[in-house]
Amino acid sequence: MSEDAFNMSIRKFLKEVGVTSQRKIEETVRDGQIGGKKKLKVRMTLTAEGTGLSHVVDGEIELP
């Protein structure tokens, strides 16, 4: 596989993760599942089957 194809494959995966994650967060907020909070603490965990990859990103999202 070429570097270009590899990069495009990664970008395609990350775009799907970003778009679907944003939808799920918006649904959660819209459905009122946040209990009056001003910030939503979030965590994204990336793993890759058959490897030792485990990467965690923690963050906060300010709510409307």
JSON list of N, CA, C and O in Angstrom, two decimals:
[
{"chain": "A", "resi": 1, "resn": "MET", "atom": "N", "xyz": [0.85, -1.18, 0.00]},
{"chain": "A", "resi": 1, "resn": "MET", "atom": "CA", "xyz": [0.00, 0.00, 0.00]},
{"chain": "A", "resi": 1, "resn": "MET", "atom": "C", "xyz": [0.89, 1.24, 0.00]},
{"chain": "A", "resi": 1, "resn": "MET", "atom": "O", "xyz": [1.87, 1.31, 0.74]},
{"chain": "A", "resi": 2, "resn": "SER", "atom": "N", "xyz": [0.54, 2.20, -0.80]},
{"chain": "A", "resi": 2, "resn": "SER", "atom": "CA", "xyz": [1.33, 3.43, -0.87]},
{"chain": "A", "resi": 2, "resn": "SER", "atom": "C", "xyz": [1.02, 4.32, 0.34]},
{"chain": "A", "resi": 2, "resn": "SER", "atom": "O", "xyz": [0.00, 4.17, 1.00]},
{"chain": "A", "resi": 3, "resn": "GLU", "atom": "N", "xyz": [1.91, 5.25, 0.60]},
{"chain": "A", "resi": 3, "resn": "GLU", "atom": "CA", "xyz": [1.71, 6.21, 1.70]},
{"chain": "A", "resi": 3, "resn": "GLU", "atom": "C", "xyz": [0.44, 7.03, 1.48]},
{"chain": "A", "resi": 3, "resn": "GLU", "atom": "O", "xyz": [-0.28, 7.30, 2.43]},
{"chain": "A", "resi": 4, "resn": "ASP", "atom": "N", "xyz": [0.19, 7.42, 0.23]},
{"chain": "A", "resi": 4, "resn": "ASP", "atom": "CA", "xyz": [-1.01, 8.20, -0.06]},
{"chain": "A", "resi": 4, "resn": "ASP", "atom": "C", "xyz": [-2.28, 7.41, 0.25]},
{"chain": "A", "resi": 4, "resn": "ASP", "atom": "O", "xyz": [-3.21, 7.93, 0.85]},
{"chain": "A", "resi": 5, "resn": "ALA", "atom": "N", "xyz": [-2.32, 6.16, -0.16]},
{"chain": "A", "resi": 5, "resn": "ALA", "atom": "CA", "xyz": [-3.49, 5.32, 0.10]},
{"chain": "A", "resi": 5, "resn": "ALA", "atom": "C", "xyz": [-3.66, 5.10, 1.61]},
{"chain": "A", "resi": 5, "resn": "ALA", "atom": "O", "xyz": [-4.77, 5.13, 2.13]},
{"chain": "A", "resi": 6, "resn": "PHE", "atom": "N", "xyz": [-2.54, 4.90, 2.30]},
{"chain": "A", "resi": 6, "resn": "PHE", "atom": "CA", "xyz": [-2.57, 4.72, 3.75]},
{"chain": "A", "resi": 6, "resn": "PHE", "atom": "C", "xyz": [-3.14, 5.96, 4.44]},
{"chain": "A", "resi": 6, "resn": "PHE", "atom": "O", "xyz": [-4.04, 5.87, 5.28]},
{"chain": "A", "resi": 7, "resn": "ASN", "atom": "N", "xyz": [-2.64, 7.14, 4.06]},
{"chain": "A", "resi": 7, "resn": "ASN", "atom": "CA", "xyz": [-3.13, 8.39, 4.64]},
{"chain": "A", "resi": 7, "resn": "ASN", "atom": "C", "xyz": [-4.60, 8.62, 4.34]},
{"chain": "A", "resi": 7, "resn": "ASN", "atom": "O", "xyz": [-5.35, 9.07, 5.21]},
{"chain": "A", "resi": 8, "resn": "MET", "atom": "N", "xyz": [-5.03, 8.32, 3.14]},
{"chain": "A", "resi": 8, "resn": "MET", "atom": "CA", "xyz": [-6.44, 8.48, 2.78]},
{"chain": "A", "resi": 8, "resn": "MET", "atom": "C", "xyz": [-7.32, 7.53, 3.59]},
{"chain": "A", "resi": 8, "resn": "MET", "atom": "O", "xyz": [-8.42, 7.90, 4.02]},
{"chain": "A", "resi": 9, "resn": "SER", "atom": "N", "xyz": [-6.85, 6.32, 3.82]},
{"chain": "A", "resi": 9, "resn": "SER", "atom": "CA", "xyz": [-7.60, 5.35, 4.60]},
{"chain": "A", "resi": 9, "resn": "SER", "atom": "C", "xyz": [-7.75, 5.83, 6.04]},
{"chain": "A", "resi": 9, "resn": "SER", "atom": "O", "xyz": [-8.84, 5.73, 6.63]},
{"chain": "A", "resi": 10, "resn": "ILE", "atom": "N", "xyz": [-6.69, 6.36, 6.62]},
{"chain": "A", "resi": 10, "resn": "ILE", "atom": "CA", "xyz": [-6.75, 6.90, 7.97]},
{"chain": "A", "resi": 10, "resn": "ILE", "atom": "C", "xyz": [-7.72, 8.08, 8.02]},
{"chain": "A", "resi": 10, "resn": "ILE", "atom": "O", "xyz": [-8.57, 8.17, 8.92]},
{"chain": "A", "resi": 11, "resn": "ARG", "atom": "N", "xyz": [-7.61, 8.99, 7.08]},
{"chain": "A", "resi": 11, "resn": "ARG", "atom": "CA", "xyz": [-8.47, 10.17, 7.06]},
{"chain": "A", "resi": 11, "resn": "ARG", "atom": "C", "xyz": [-9.94, 9.79, 6.92]},
{"chain": "A", "resi": 11, "resn": "ARG", "atom": "O", "xyz": [-10.82, 10.37, 7.56]},
{"chain": "A", "resi": 12, "resn": "LYS", "atom": "N", "xyz": [-10.23, 8.79, 6.10]},
{"chain": "A", "resi": 12, "resn": "LYS", "atom": "CA", "xyz": [-11.60, 8.33, 5.92]},
{"chain": "A", "resi": 12, "resn": "LYS", "atom": "C", "xyz": [-12.15, 7.79, 7.24]},
{"chain": "A", "resi": 12, "resn": "LYS", "atom": "O", "xyz": [-13.28, 8.11, 7.64]},
{"chain": "A", "resi": 13, "resn": "PHE", "atom": "N", "xyz": [-11.35, 6.98, 7.94]},
{"chain": "A", "resi": 13, "resn": "PHE", "atom": "CA", "xyz": [-11.77, 6.45, 9.23]},
{"chain": "A", "resi": 13, "resn": "PHE", "atom": "C", "xyz": [-12.00, 7.57, 10.24]},
{"chain": "A", "resi": 13, "resn": "PHE", "atom": "O", "xyz": [-13.03, 7.61, 10.92]},
{"chain": "A", "resi": 14, "resn": "LEU", "atom": "N", "xyz": [-11.06, 8.51, 10.34]},
{"chain": "A", "resi": 14, "resn": "LEU", "atom": "CA", "xyz": [-11.18, 9.59, 11.31]},
{"chain": "A", "resi": 14, "resn": "LEU", "atom": "C", "xyz": [-12.35, 10.51, 10.99]},
{"chain": "A", "resi": 14, "resn": "LEU", "atom": "O", "xyz": [-13.00, 11.02, 11.91]},
{"chain": "A", "resi": 15, "resn": "LYS", "atom": "N", "xyz": [-12.66, 10.70, 9.72]},
{"chain": "A", "resi": 15, "resn": "LYS", "atom": "CA", "xyz": [-13.82, 11.51, 9.35]},
{"chain": "A", "resi": 15, "resn": "LYS", "atom": "C", "xyz": [-15.09, 10.84, 9.84]},
{"chain": "A", "resi": 15, "resn": "LYS", "atom": "O", "xyz": [-15.97, 11.49, 10.40]},
{"chain": "A", "resi": 16, "resn": "GLU", "atom": "N", "xyz": [-15.20, 9.54, 9.64]},
{"chain": "A", "resi": 16, "resn": "GLU", "atom": "CA", "xyz": [-16.37, 8.80, 10.10]},
{"chain": "A", "resi": 16, "resn": "GLU", "atom": "C", "xyz": [-16.49, 8.88, 11.62]},
{"chain": "A", "resi": 16, "resn": "GLU", "atom": "O", "xyz": [-17.58, 9.09, 12.17]},
{"chain": "A", "resi": 17, "resn": "VAL", "atom": "N", "xyz": [-15.37, 8.71, 12.32]},
{"chain": "A", "resi": 17, "resn": "VAL", "atom": "CA", "xyz": [-15.38, 8.81, 13.78]},
{"chain": "A", "resi": 17, "resn": "VAL", "atom": "C", "xyz": [-15.85, 10.19, 14.21]},
{"chain": "A", "resi": 17, "resn": "VAL", "atom": "O", "xyz": [-16.71, 10.32, 15.09]},
{"chain": "A", "resi": 18, "resn": "GLY", "atom": "N", "xyz": [-15.32, 11.22, 13.58]},
{"chain": "A", "resi": 18, "resn": "GLY", "atom": "CA", "xyz": [-15.68, 12.59, 13.95]},
{"chain": "A", "resi": 18, "resn": "GLY", "atom": "C", "xyz": [-17.14, 12.90, 13.70]},
{"chain": "A", "resi": 18, "resn": "GLY", "atom": "O", "xyz": [-17.84, 13.44, 14.58]},
{"chain": "A", "resi": 19, "resn": "VAL", "atom": "N", "xyz": [-17.65, 12.53, 12.55]},
{"chain": "A", "resi": 19, "resn": "VAL", "atom": "CA", "xyz": [-19.03, 12.83, 12.18]},
{"chain": "A", "resi": 19, "resn": "VAL", "atom": "C", "xyz": [-20.00, 12.05, 13.06]},
{"chain": "A", "resi": 19, "resn": "VAL", "atom": "O", "xyz": [-20.95, 12.63, 13.61]},
{"chain": "A", "resi": 20, "resn": "THR", "atom": "N", "xyz": [-19.77, 10.77, 13.23]},
{"chain": "A", "resi": 20, "resn": "THR", "atom": "CA", "xyz": [-20.70, 9.97, 14.03]},
{"chain": "A", "resi": 20, "resn": "THR", "atom": "C", "xyz": [-20.62, 10.34, 15.51]},
{"chain": "A", "resi": 20, "resn": "THR", "atom": "O", "xyz": [-21.64, 10.35, 16.20]},
{"chain": "A", "resi": 21, "resn": "SER", "atom": "N", "xyz": [-19.43, 10.68, 15.99]},
{"chain": "A", "resi": 21, "resn": "SER", "atom": "CA", "xyz": [-19.29, 11.09, 17.39]},
{"chain": "A", "resi": 21, "resn": "SER", "atom": "C", "xyz": [-20.03, 12.39, 17.65]},
{"chain": "A", "resi": 21, "resn": "SER", "atom": "O", "xyz": [-20.71, 12.54, 18.67]},
{"chain": "A", "resi": 22, "resn": "GLN", "atom": "N", "xyz": [-19.91, 13.34, 16.74]},
{"chain": "A", "resi": 22, "resn": "GLN", "atom": "CA", "xyz": [-20.62, 14.61, 16.90]},
{"chain": "A", "resi": 22, "resn": "GLN", "atom": "C", "xyz": [-22.12, 14.38, 16.94]},
{"chain": "A", "resi": 22, "resn": "GLN", "atom": "O", "xyz": [-22.82, 14.94, 17.78]},
{"chain": "A", "resi": 23, "resn": "ARG", "atom": "N", "xyz": [-22.64, 13.53, 16.07]},
{"chain": "A", "resi": 23, "resn": "ARG", "atom": "CA", "xyz": [-24.08, 13.23, 16.06]},
{"chain": "A", "resi": 23, "resn": "ARG", "atom": "C", "xyz": [-24.53, 12.64, 17.39]},
{"chain": "A", "resi": 23, "resn": "ARG", "atom": "O", "xyz": [-25.57, 13.01, 17.92]},
{"chain": "A", "resi": 24, "resn": "LYS", "atom": "N", "xyz": [-23.75, 11.70, 17.92]},
{"chain": "A", "resi": 24, "resn": "LYS", "atom": "CA", "xyz": [-24.12, 11.04, 19.18]},
{"chain": "A", "resi": 24, "resn": "LYS", "atom": "C", "xyz": [-24.10, 12.03, 20.34]},
{"chain": "A", "resi": 24, "resn": "LYS", "atom": "O", "xyz": [-24.97, 12.00, 21.21]},
{"chain": "A", "resi": 25, "resn": "ILE", "atom": "N", "xyz": [-23.12, 12.93, 20.36]},
{"chain": "A", "resi": 25, "resn": "ILE", "atom": "CA", "xyz": [-23.05, 13.94, 21.42]},
{"chain": "A", "resi": 25, "resn": "ILE", "atom": "C", "xyz": [-24.25, 14.88, 21.30]},
{"chain": "A", "resi": 25, "resn": "ILE", "atom": "O", "xyz": [-24.91, 15.19, 22.30]},
{"chain": "A", "resi": 26, "resn": "GLU", "atom": "N", "xyz": [-24.56, 15.33, 20.09]},
{"chain": "A", "resi": 26, "resn": "GLU", "atom": "CA", "xyz": [-25.71, 16.21, 19.88]},
{"chain": "A", "resi": 26, "resn": "GLU", "atom": "C", "xyz": [-27.01, 15.54, 20.29]},
{"chain": "A", "resi": 26, "resn": "GLU", "atom": "O", "xyz": [-27.86, 16.17, 20.92]},
{"chain": "A", "resi": 27, "resn": "GLU", "atom": "N", "xyz": [-27.18, 14.26, 19.96]},
{"chain": "A", "resi": 27, "resn": "GLU", "atom": "CA", "xyz": [-28.38, 13.52, 20.35]},
{"chain": "A", "resi": 27, "resn": "GLU", "atom": "C", "xyz": [-28.51, 13.45, 21.87]},
{"chain": "A", "resi": 27, "resn": "GLU", "atom": "O", "xyz": [-29.59, 13.64, 22.43]},
{"chain": "A", "resi": 28, "resn": "THR", "atom": "N", "xyz": [-27.40, 13.18, 22.53]},
{"chain": "A", "resi": 28, "resn": "THR", "atom": "CA", "xyz": [-27.40, 13.08, 23.99]},
{"chain": "A", "resi": 28, "resn": "THR", "atom": "C", "xyz": [-27.82, 14.39, 24.62]},
{"chain": "A", "resi": 28, "resn": "THR", "atom": "O", "xyz": [-28.64, 14.42, 25.55]},
{"chain": "A", "resi": 29, "resn": "VAL", "atom": "N", "xyz": [-27.29, 15.50, 24.12]},
{"chain": "A", "resi": 29, "resn": "VAL", "atom": "CA", "xyz": [-27.64, 16.82, 24.65]},
{"chain": "A", "resi": 29, "resn": "VAL", "atom": "C", "xyz": [-29.09, 17.15, 24.32]},
{"chain": "A", "resi": 29, "resn": "VAL", "atom": "O", "xyz": [-29.85, 17.59, 25.18]},
{"chain": "A", "resi": 30, "resn": "ARG", "atom": "N", "xyz": [-29.50, 16.91, 23.09]},
{"chain": "A", "resi": 30, "resn": "ARG", "atom": "CA", "xyz": [-30.88, 17.21, 22.66]},
{"chain": "A", "resi": 30, "resn": "ARG", "atom": "C", "xyz": [-31.91, 16.42, 23.45]},
{"chain": "A", "resi": 30, "resn": "ARG", "atom": "O", "xyz": [-32.97, 16.92, 23.79]},
{"chain": "A", "resi": 31, "resn": "ASP", "atom": "N", "xyz": [-31.59, 15.16, 23.75]},
{"chain": "A", "resi": 31, "resn": "ASP", "atom": "CA", "xyz": [-32.52, 14.29, 24.47]},
{"chain": "A", "resi": 31, "resn": "ASP", "atom": "C", "xyz": [-32.55, 14.58, 25.97]},
{"chain": "A", "resi": 31, "resn": "ASP", "atom": "O", "xyz": [-33.24, 13.90, 26.72]},
{"chain": "A", "resi": 32, "resn": "GLY", "atom": "N", "xyz": [-31.78, 15.57, 26.41]},
{"chain": "A", "resi": 32, "resn": "GLY", "atom": "CA", "xyz": [-31.79, 15.98, 27.80]},
{"chain": "A", "resi": 32, "resn": "GLY", "atom": "C", "xyz": [-31.11, 15.01, 28.75]},
{"chain": "A", "resi": 32, "resn": "GLY", "atom": "O", "xyz": [-31.43, 14.97, 29.94]},
{"chain": "A", "resi": 33, "resn": "GLN", "atom": "N", "xyz": [-30.19, 14.23, 28.26]},
{"chain": "A", "resi": 33, "resn": "GLN", "atom": "CA", "xyz": [-29.52, 13.23, 29.09]},
{"chain": "A", "resi": 33, "resn": "GLN", "atom": "C", "xyz": [-28.32, 13.79, 29.85]},
{"chain": "A", "resi": 33, "resn": "GLN", "atom": "O", "xyz": [-27.49, 13.04, 30.35]},
{"chain": "A", "resi": 34, "resn": "ILE", "atom": "N", "xyz": [-28.24, 15.13, 29.96]},
{"chain": "A", "resi": 34, "resn": "ILE", "atom": "CA", "xyz": [-27.06, 15.74, 30.57]},
{"chain": "A", "resi": 34, "resn": "ILE", "atom": "C", "xyz": [-27.32, 16.25, 31.98]},
{"chain": "A", "resi": 34, "resn": "ILE", "atom": "O", "xyz": [-26.39, 16.65, 32.66]},
{"chain": "A", "resi": 35, "resn": "GLY", "atom": "N", "xyz": [-28.55, 16.24, 32.42]},
{"chain": "A", "resi": 35, "resn": "GLY", "atom": "CA", "xyz": [-28.87, 16.59, 33.80]},
{"chain": "A", "resi": 35, "resn": "GLY", "atom": "C", "xyz": [-28.51, 18.00, 34.23]},
{"chain": "A", "resi": 35, "resn": "GLY", "atom": "O", "xyz": [-28.04, 18.18, 35.34]},
{"chain": "A", "resi": 36, "resn": "GLY", "atom": "N", "xyz": [-28.70, 18.98, 33.37]},
{"chain": "A", "resi": 36, "resn": "GLY", "atom": "CA", "xyz": [-28.46, 20.37, 33.75]},
{"chain": "A", "resi": 36, "resn": "GLY", "atom": "C", "xyz": [-27.00, 20.77, 33.87]},
{"chain": "A", "resi": 36, "resn": "GLY", "atom": "O", "xyz": [-26.69, 21.81, 34.43]},
{"chain": "A", "resi": 37, "resn": "LYS", "atom": "N", "xyz": [-26.12, 19.96, 33.38]},
{"chain": "A", "resi": 37, "resn": "LYS", "atom": "CA", "xyz": [-24.68, 20.27, 33.45]},
{"chain": "A", "resi": 37, "resn": "LYS", "atom": "C", "xyz": [-24.33, 21.41, 32.50]},
{"chain": "A", "resi": 37, "resn": "LYS", "atom": "O", "xyz": [-25.01, 21.64, 31.51]},
{"chain": "A", "resi": 38, "resn": "LYS", "atom": "N", "xyz": [-23.24, 22.11, 32.81]},
{"chain": "A", "resi": 38, "resn": "LYS", "atom": "CA", "xyz": [-22.76, 23.19, 31.94]},
{"chain": "A", "resi": 38, "resn": "LYS", "atom": "C", "xyz": [-21.66, 22.69, 31.01]},
{"chain": "A", "resi": 38, "resn": "LYS", "atom": "O", "xyz": [-21.37, 23.31, 30.00]},
{"chain": "A", "resi": 39, "resn": "LYS", "atom": "N", "xyz": [-21.04, 21.58, 31.40]},
{"chain": "A", "resi": 39, "resn": "LYS", "atom": "CA", "xyz": [-20.00, 20.97, 30.57]},
{"chain": "A", "resi": 39, "resn": "LYS", "atom": "C", "xyz": [-20.22, 19.47, 30.55]},
{"chain": "A", "resi": 39, "resn": "LYS", "atom": "O", "xyz": [-20.67, 18.88, 31.52]},
{"chain": "A", "resi": 40, "resn": "LEU", "atom": "N", "xyz": [-19.88, 18.88, 29.44]},
{"chain": "A", "resi": 40, "resn": "LEU", "atom": "CA", "xyz": [-19.98, 17.44, 29.27]},
{"chain": "A", "resi": 40, "resn": "LEU", "atom": "C", "xyz": [-18.57, 16.87, 29.20]},
{"chain": "A", "resi": 40, "resn": "LEU", "atom": "O", "xyz": [-17.79, 17.23, 28.32]},
{"chain": "A", "resi": 41, "resn": "LYS", "atom": "N", "xyz": [-18.23, 16.02, 30.17]},
{"chain": "A", "resi": 41, "resn": "LYS", "atom": "CA", "xyz": [-16.91, 15.38, 30.14]},
{"chain": "A", "resi": 41, "resn": "LYS", "atom": "C", "xyz": [-16.99, 14.20, 29.18]},
{"chain": "A", "resi": 41, "resn": "LYS", "atom": "O", "xyz": [-17.90, 13.38, 29.26]},
{"chain": "A", "resi": 42, "resn": "VAL", "atom": "N", "xyz": [-16.04, 14.16, 28.28]},
{"chain": "A", "resi": 42, "resn": "VAL", "atom": "CA", "xyz": [-16.03, 13.11, 27.25]},
{"chain": "A", "resi": 42, "resn": "VAL", "atom": "C", "xyz": [-14.68, 12.41, 27.23]},
{"chain": "A", "resi": 42, "resn": "VAL", "atom": "O", "xyz": [-13.67, 12.96, 27.65]},
{"chain": "A", "resi": 43, "resn": "ARG", "atom": "N", "xyz": [-14.71, 11.18, 26.73]},
{"chain": "A", "resi": 43, "resn": "ARG", "atom": "CA", "xyz": [-13.48, 10.39, 26.58]},
{"chain": "A", "resi": 43, "resn": "ARG", "atom": "C", "xyz": [-13.60, 9.57, 25.31]},
{"chain": "A", "resi": 43, "resn": "ARG", "atom": "O", "xyz": [-14.62, 8.94, 25.04]},
{"chain": "A", "resi": 44, "resn": "MET", "atom": "N", "xyz": [-12.55, 9.59, 24.53]},
{"chain": "A", "resi": 44, "resn": "MET", "atom": "CA", "xyz": [-12.48, 8.78, 23.32]},
{"chain": "A", "resi": 44, "resn": "MET", "atom": "C", "xyz": [-11.31, 7.82, 23.48]},
{"chain": "A", "resi": 44, "resn": "MET", "atom": "O", "xyz": [-10.21, 8.24, 23.81]},
{"chain": "A", "resi": 45, "resn": "THR", "atom": "N", "xyz": [-11.58, 6.54, 23.27]},
{"chain": "A", "resi": 45, "resn": "THR", "atom": "CA", "xyz": [-10.53, 5.54, 23.38]},
{"chain": "A", "resi": 45, "resn": "THR", "atom": "C", "xyz": [-10.34, 4.88, 22.02]},
{"chain": "A", "resi": 45, "resn": "THR", "atom": "O", "xyz": [-11.30, 4.40, 21.42]},
{"chain": "A", "resi": 46, "resn": "LEU", "atom": "N", "xyz": [-9.10, 4.89, 21.56]},
{"chain": "A", "resi": 46, "resn": "LEU", "atom": "CA", "xyz": [-8.76, 4.28, 20.28]},
{"chain": "A", "resi": 46, "resn": "LEU", "atom": "C", "xyz": [-7.96, 3.01, 20.55]},
{"chain": "A", "resi": 46, "resn": "LEU", "atom": "O", "xyz": [-6.96, 3.04, 21.25]},
{"chain": "A", "resi": 47, "resn": "THR", "atom": "N", "xyz": [-8.44, 1.90, 20.01]},
{"chain": "A", "resi": 47, "resn": "THR", "atom": "CA", "xyz": [-7.71, 0.64, 20.09]},
{"chain": "A", "resi": 47, "resn": "THR", "atom": "C", "xyz": [-7.65, 0.05, 18.69]},
{"chain": "A", "resi": 47, "resn": "THR", "atom": "O", "xyz": [-8.45, 0.41, 17.83]},
{"chain": "A", "resi": 48, "resn": "ALA", "atom": "N", "xyz": [-6.72, -0.83, 18.49]},
{"chain": "A", "resi": 48, "resn": "ALA", "atom": "CA", "xyz": [-6.60, -1.52, 17.21]},
{"chain": "A", "resi": 48, "resn": "ALA", "atom": "C", "xyz": [-6.46, -3.01, 17.50]},
{"chain": "A", "resi": 48, "resn": "ALA", "atom": "O", "xyz": [-5.51, -3.42, 18.17]},
{"chain": "A", "resi": 49, "resn": "GLU", "atom": "N", "xyz": [-7.40, -3.77, 17.01]},
{"chain": "A", "resi": 49, "resn": "GLU", "atom": "CA", "xyz": [-7.43, -5.21, 17.25]},
{"chain": "A", "resi": 49, "resn": "GLU", "atom": "C", "xyz": [-6.10, -5.86, 16.87]},
{"chain": "A", "resi": 49, "resn": "GLU", "atom": "O", "xyz": [-5.53, -5.58, 15.81]},
{"chain": "A", "resi": 50, "resn": "GLY", "atom": "N", "xyz": [-5.61, -6.70, 17.76]},
{"chain": "A", "resi": 50, "resn": "GLY", "atom": "CA", "xyz": [-4.39, -7.44, 17.47]},
{"chain": "A", "resi": 50, "resn": "GLY", "atom": "C", "xyz": [-3.11, -6.65, 17.68]},
{"chain": "A", "resi": 50, "resn": "GLY", "atom": "O", "xyz": [-2.03, -7.10, 17.30]},
{"chain": "A", "resi": 51, "resn": "THR", "atom": "N", "xyz": [-3.22, -5.45, 18.26]},
{"chain": "A", "resi": 51, "resn": "THR", "atom": "CA", "xyz": [-2.04, -4.63, 18.53]},
{"chain": "A", "resi": 51, "resn": "THR", "atom": "C", "xyz": [-2.08, -4.16, 19.98]},
{"chain": "A", "resi": 51, "resn": "THR", "atom": "O", "xyz": [-3.08, -4.34, 20.67]},
{"chain": "A", "resi": 52, "resn": "GLY", "atom": "N", "xyz": [-1.05, -3.51, 20.41]},
{"chain": "A", "resi": 52, "resn": "GLY", "atom": "CA", "xyz": [-1.01, -2.93, 21.74]},
{"chain": "A", "resi": 52, "resn": "GLY", "atom": "C", "xyz": [-1.50, -1.50, 21.77]},
{"chain": "A", "resi": 52, "resn": "GLY", "atom": "O", "xyz": [-1.35, -0.81, 22.78]},
{"chain": "A", "resi": 53, "resn": "LEU", "atom": "N", "xyz": [-2.08, -1.03, 20.66]},
{"chain": "A", "resi": 53, "resn": "LEU", "atom": "CA", "xyz": [-2.53, 0.36, 20.59]},
{"chain": "A", "resi": 53, "resn": "LEU", "atom": "C", "xyz": [-3.69, 0.60, 21.54]},
{"chain": "A", "resi": 53, "resn": "LEU", "atom": "O", "xyz": [-4.71, -0.08, 21.50]},
{"chain": "A", "resi": 54, "resn": "SER", "atom": "N", "xyz": [-3.51, 1.57, 22.42]},
{"chain": "A", "resi": 54, "resn": "SER", "atom": "CA", "xyz": [-4.56, 2.04, 23.31]},
{"chain": "A", "resi": 54, "resn": "SER", "atom": "C", "xyz": [-4.27, 3.50, 23.58]},
{"chain": "A", "resi": 54, "resn": "SER", "atom": "O", "xyz": [-3.30, 3.84, 24.27]},
{"chain": "A", "resi": 55, "resn": "HIS", "atom": "N", "xyz": [-5.08, 4.37, 23.00]},
{"chain": "A", "resi": 55, "resn": "HIS", "atom": "CA", "xyz": [-4.86, 5.82, 23.11]},
{"chain": "A", "resi": 55, "resn": "HIS", "atom": "C", "xyz": [-6.15, 6.45, 23.62]},
{"chain": "A", "resi": 55, "resn": "HIS", "atom": "O", "xyz": [-7.22, 6.25, 23.05]},
{"chain": "A", "resi": 56, "resn": "VAL", "atom": "N", "xyz": [-6.05, 7.21, 24.72]},
{"chain": "A", "resi": 56, "resn": "VAL", "atom": "CA", "xyz": [-7.22, 7.84, 25.33]},
{"chain": "A", "resi": 56, "resn": "VAL", "atom": "C", "xyz": [-7.09, 9.34, 25.24]},
{"chain": "A", "resi": 56, "resn": "VAL", "atom": "O", "xyz": [-6.04, 9.90, 25.55]},
{"chain": "A", "resi": 57, "resn": "VAL", "atom": "N", "xyz": [-8.17, 9.99, 24.83]},
{"chain": "A", "resi": 57, "resn": "VAL", "atom": "CA", "xyz": [-8.23, 11.45, 24.80]},
{"chain": "A", "resi": 57, "resn": "VAL", "atom": "C", "xyz": [-9.42, 11.86, 25.67]},
{"chain": "A", "resi": 57, "resn": "VAL", "atom": "O", "xyz": [-10.55, 11.44, 25.42]},
{"chain": "A", "resi": 58, "resn": "ASP", "atom": "N", "xyz": [-9.14, 12.67, 26.71]},
{"chain": "A", "resi": 58, "resn": "ASP", "atom": "CA", "xyz": [-10.18, 13.19, 27.57]},
{"chain": "A", "resi": 58, "resn": "ASP", "atom": "C", "xyz": [-10.41, 14.66, 27.23]},
{"chain": "A", "resi": 58, "resn": "ASP", "atom": "O", "xyz": [-9.47, 15.36, 26.84]},
{"chain": "A", "resi": 59, "resn": "GLY", "atom": "N", "xyz": [-11.66, 15.10, 27.40]},
{"chain": "A", "resi": 59, "resn": "GLY", "atom": "CA", "xyz": [-11.95, 16.50, 27.14]},
{"chain": "A", "resi": 59, "resn": "GLY", "atom": "C", "xyz": [-13.26, 16.92, 27.75]},
{"chain": "A", "resi": 59, "resn": "GLY", "atom": "O", "xyz": [-13.97, 16.12, 28.38]},
{"chain": "A", "resi": 60, "resn": "GLU", "atom": "N", "xyz": [-13.58, 18.18, 27.60]},
{"chain": "A", "resi": 60, "resn": "GLU", "atom": "CA", "xyz": [-14.84, 18.74, 28.05]},
{"chain": "A", "resi": 60, "resn": "GLU", "atom": "C", "xyz": [-15.47, 19.53, 26.92]},
{"chain": "A", "resi": 60, "resn": "GLU", "atom": "O", "xyz": [-14.77, 20.23, 26.19]},
{"chain": "A", "resi": 61, "resn": "ILE", "atom": "N", "xyz": [-16.77, 19.43, 26.83]},
{"chain": "A", "resi": 61, "resn": "ILE", "atom": "CA", "xyz": [-17.52, 20.17, 25.82]},
{"chain": "A", "resi": 61, "resn": "ILE", "atom": "C", "xyz": [-18.45, 21.12, 26.55]},
{"chain": "A", "resi": 61, "resn": "ILE", "atom": "O", "xyz": [-19.23, 20.69, 27.41]},
{"chain": "A", "resi": 62, "resn": "GLU", "atom": "N", "xyz": [-18.34, 22.41, 26.25]},
{"chain": "A", "resi": 62, "resn": "GLU", "atom": "CA", "xyz": [-19.24, 23.39, 26.85]},
{"chain": "A", "resi": 62, "resn": "GLU", "atom": "C", "xyz": [-20.61, 23.23, 26.23]},
{"chain": "A", "resi": 62, "resn": "GLU", "atom": "O", "xyz": [-20.75, 23.07, 25.01]},
{"chain": "A", "resi": 63, "resn": "LEU", "atom": "N", "xyz": [-21.64, 23.25, 27.08]},
{"chain": "A", "resi": 63, "resn": "LEU", "atom": "CA", "xyz": [-23.00, 23.03, 26.61]},
{"chain": "A", "resi": 63, "resn": "LEU", "atom": "C", "xyz": [-23.74, 24.34, 26.46]},
{"chain": "A", "resi": 63, "resn": "LEU", "atom": "O", "xyz": [-23.44, 25.33, 27.15]},
{"chain": "A", "resi": 64, "resn": "PRO", "atom": "N", "xyz": [-24.75, 24.33, 25.60]},
{"chain": "A", "resi": 64, "resn": "PRO", "atom": "CA", "xyz": [-25.52, 25.57, 25.37]},
{"chain": "A", "resi": 64, "resn": "PRO", "atom": "C", "xyz": [-26.35, 25.94, 26.59]},
{"chain": "A", "resi": 64, "resn": "PRO", "atom": "O", "xyz": [-26.67, 25.16, 27.41]}
]
